[in-house]
Coordinates of C-alpha atoms (C1' of nucleotides) in Angstrom, one line a residue:
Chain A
X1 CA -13.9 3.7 -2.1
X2 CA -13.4 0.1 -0.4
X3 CA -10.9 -2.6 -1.5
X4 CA -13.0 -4.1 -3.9
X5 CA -13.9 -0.8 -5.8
X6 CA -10.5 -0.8 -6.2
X7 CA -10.1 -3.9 -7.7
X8 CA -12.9 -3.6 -10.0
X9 CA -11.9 0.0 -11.2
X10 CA -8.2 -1.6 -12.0
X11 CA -9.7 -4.8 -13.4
X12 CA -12.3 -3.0 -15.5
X13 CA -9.9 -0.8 -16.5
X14 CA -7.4 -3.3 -18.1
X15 CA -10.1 -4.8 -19.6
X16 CA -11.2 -1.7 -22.0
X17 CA -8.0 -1.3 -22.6
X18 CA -7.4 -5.0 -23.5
X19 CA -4.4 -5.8 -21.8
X20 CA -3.6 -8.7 -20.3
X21 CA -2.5 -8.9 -16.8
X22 CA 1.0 -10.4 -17.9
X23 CA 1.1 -7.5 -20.5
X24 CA 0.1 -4.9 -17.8
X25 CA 2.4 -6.8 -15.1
X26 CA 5.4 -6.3 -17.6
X27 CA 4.4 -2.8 -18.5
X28 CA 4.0 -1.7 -14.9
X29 CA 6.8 -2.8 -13.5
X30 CA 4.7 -5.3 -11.0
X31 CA 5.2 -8.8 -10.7
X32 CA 3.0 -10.7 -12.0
X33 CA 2.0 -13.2 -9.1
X34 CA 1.4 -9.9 -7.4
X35 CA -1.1 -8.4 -9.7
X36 CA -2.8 -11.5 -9.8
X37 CA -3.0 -11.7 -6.2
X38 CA -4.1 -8.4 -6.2
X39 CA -7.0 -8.4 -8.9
X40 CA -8.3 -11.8 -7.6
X41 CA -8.8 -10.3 -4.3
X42 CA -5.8 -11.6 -1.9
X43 CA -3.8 -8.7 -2.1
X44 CA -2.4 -5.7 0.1
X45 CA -0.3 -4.0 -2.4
X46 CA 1.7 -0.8 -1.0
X47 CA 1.1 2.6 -2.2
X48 CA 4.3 2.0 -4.7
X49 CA 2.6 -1.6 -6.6
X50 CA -0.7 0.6 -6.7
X51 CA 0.5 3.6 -8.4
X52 CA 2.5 1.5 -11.0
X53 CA -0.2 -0.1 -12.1
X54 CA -2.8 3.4 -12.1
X55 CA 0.4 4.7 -14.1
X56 CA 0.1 2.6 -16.9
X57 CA -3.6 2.2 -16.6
X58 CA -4.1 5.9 -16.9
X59 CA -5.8 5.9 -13.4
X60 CA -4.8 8.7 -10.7
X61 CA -5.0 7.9 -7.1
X62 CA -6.8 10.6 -5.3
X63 CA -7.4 11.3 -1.3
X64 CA -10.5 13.8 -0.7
X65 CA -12.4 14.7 1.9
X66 CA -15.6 12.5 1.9
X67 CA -17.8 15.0 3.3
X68 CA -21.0 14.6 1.7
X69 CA -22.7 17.3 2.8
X70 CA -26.5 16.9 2.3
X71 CA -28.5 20.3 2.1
X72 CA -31.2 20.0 4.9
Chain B
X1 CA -1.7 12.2 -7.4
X2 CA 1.6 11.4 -6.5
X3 CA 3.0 10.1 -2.9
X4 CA 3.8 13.5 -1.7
X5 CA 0.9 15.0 -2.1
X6 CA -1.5 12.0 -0.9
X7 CA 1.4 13.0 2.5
X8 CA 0.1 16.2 2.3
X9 CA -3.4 15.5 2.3
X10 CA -3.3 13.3 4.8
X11 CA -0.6 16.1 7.1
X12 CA -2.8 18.9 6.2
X13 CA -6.2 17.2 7.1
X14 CA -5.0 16.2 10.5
X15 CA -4.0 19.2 11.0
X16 CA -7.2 20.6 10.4
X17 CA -8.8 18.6 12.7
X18 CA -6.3 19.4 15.0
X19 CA -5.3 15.5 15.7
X20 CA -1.8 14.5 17.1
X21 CA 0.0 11.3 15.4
X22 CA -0.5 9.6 18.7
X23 CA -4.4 10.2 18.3
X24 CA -4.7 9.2 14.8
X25 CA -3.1 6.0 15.5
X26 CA -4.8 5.2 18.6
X27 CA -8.5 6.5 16.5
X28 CA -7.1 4.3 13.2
X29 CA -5.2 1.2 14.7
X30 CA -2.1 2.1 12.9
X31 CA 1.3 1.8 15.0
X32 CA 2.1 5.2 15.9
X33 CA 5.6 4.6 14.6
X34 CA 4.3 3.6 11.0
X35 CA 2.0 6.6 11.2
X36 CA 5.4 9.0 11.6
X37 CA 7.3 7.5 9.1
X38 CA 4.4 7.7 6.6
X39 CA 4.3 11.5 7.2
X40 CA 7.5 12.3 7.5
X41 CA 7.8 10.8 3.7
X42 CA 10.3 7.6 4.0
X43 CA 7.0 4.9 3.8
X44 CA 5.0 3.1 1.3
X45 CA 2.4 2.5 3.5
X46 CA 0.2 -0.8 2.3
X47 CA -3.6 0.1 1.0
X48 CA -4.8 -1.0 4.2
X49 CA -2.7 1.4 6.5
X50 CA -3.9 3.9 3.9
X51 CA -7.5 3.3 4.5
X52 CA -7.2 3.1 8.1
X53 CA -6.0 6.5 8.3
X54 CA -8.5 7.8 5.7
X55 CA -11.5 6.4 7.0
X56 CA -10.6 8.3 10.6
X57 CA -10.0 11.7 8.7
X58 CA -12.8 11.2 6.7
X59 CA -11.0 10.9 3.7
X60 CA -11.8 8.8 0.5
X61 CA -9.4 7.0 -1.5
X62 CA -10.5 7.1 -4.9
X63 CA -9.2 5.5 -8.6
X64 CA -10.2 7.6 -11.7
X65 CA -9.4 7.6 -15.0
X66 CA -7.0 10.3 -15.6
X67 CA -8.1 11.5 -19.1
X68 CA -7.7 15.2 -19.3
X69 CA -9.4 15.2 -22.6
X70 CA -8.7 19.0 -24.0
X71 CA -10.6 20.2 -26.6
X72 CA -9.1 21.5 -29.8
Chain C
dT1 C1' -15.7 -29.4 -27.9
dA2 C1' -10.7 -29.3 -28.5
dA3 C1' -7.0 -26.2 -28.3
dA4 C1' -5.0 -22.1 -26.8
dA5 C1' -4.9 -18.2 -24.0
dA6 C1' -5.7 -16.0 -19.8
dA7 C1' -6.4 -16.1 -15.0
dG8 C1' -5.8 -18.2 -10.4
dA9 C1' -3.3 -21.1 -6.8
dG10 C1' 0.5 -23.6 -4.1
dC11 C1' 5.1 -23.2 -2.6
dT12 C1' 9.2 -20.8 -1.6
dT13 C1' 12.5 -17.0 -1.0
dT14 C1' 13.7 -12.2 -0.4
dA15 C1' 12.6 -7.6 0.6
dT16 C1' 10.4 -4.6 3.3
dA17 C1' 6.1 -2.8 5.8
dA18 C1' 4.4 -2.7 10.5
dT19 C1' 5.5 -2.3 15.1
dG20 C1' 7.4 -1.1 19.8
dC21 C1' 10.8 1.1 22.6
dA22 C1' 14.0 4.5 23.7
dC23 C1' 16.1 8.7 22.3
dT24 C1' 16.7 13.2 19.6
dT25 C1' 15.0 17.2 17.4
dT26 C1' 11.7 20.8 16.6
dG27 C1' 8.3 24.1 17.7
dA28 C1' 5.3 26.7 20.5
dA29 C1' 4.0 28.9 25.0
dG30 C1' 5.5 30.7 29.2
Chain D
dC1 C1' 16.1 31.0 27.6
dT2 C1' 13.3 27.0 29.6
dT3 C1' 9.7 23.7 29.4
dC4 C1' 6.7 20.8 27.4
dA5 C1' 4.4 18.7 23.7
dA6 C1' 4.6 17.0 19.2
dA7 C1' 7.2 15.1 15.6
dG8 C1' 11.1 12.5 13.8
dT9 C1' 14.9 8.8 14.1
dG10 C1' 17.8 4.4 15.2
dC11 C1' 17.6 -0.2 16.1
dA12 C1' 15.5 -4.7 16.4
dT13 C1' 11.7 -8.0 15.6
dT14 C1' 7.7 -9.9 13.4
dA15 C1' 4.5 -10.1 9.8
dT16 C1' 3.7 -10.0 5.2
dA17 C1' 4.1 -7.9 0.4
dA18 C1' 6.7 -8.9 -3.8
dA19 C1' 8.4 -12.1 -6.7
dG20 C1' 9.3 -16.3 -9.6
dC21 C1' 8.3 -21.0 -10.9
dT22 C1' 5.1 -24.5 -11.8
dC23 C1' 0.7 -26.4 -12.1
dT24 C1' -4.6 -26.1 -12.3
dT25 C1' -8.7 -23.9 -13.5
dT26 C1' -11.4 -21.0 -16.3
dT27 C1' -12.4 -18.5 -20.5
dT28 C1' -12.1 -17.7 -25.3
dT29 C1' -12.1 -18.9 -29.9
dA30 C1' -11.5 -21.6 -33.9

DNA sequence: TAAAAAAGAGCTTTATAATGCACTTTGAAG
DNA sequence: CTTCAAAGTGCATTATAAAGCTCTTTTTTA
């Protein structure tokens, strides 16, 4: 999943769940120049900004192995 | 997923492919020193770090809605 | 379309991630 | 044990994420 997958997931997200970013930013615990700078694409966020905002989103983070293992 | 274990995934699957720090950071372009301190649990590494080192390990970051949804 | 709300951008400061280097600690193999 | 490789740490520097404030642009809605 690239940066922009990201984004959209977080984006799309927030907006089925109708929040706001300033509502999300306060709920989160993120600035809110930061999650702006995030969602608009301009962004880096550490692990920590990311996982605040998955918190209150009700995302989860994951790491798996991307082995896509096509039968022959 | 929480830091610690996104740590351990990323510990264990090096491990599994029998990589030293030094080698993942040469193979990802992460300084070895950021590498170490990621592992040894006192980073917050930035998404990009993140996906340096996954893309090498063939790992996938991925966001997902979290809903658990039991049934009655 | 006018007004209001939400999102994005410029500028600045502060905190800290990223990095390299040298050194210490740990662990495994002999 | 002793050696050697790998992992972890202290210190310092540089780059940049986080943040707030203000203003502009875009989108929504009345």
């Amino acid at each position: 999943m690239h940066f922009e997958e990201i984004i959209k997931i977080i984006k799309d997200r927030r907006d089925t769940l109708q929040v706001t970013q300033e509502t999300l930013a306060e709920l989160s615990g993120v600035g809110l120049r930061t999650l702006k700078q995030f969602e608009s694409g301009k962004g880096n966020p550490t692990l920590l900004t990311l996982s605040k905002l998955a918190d209150v989103l009700g995302l989860e983070i994951t790491l798996q192995v991307k082995n896509i293992k096509p039968f022959k």
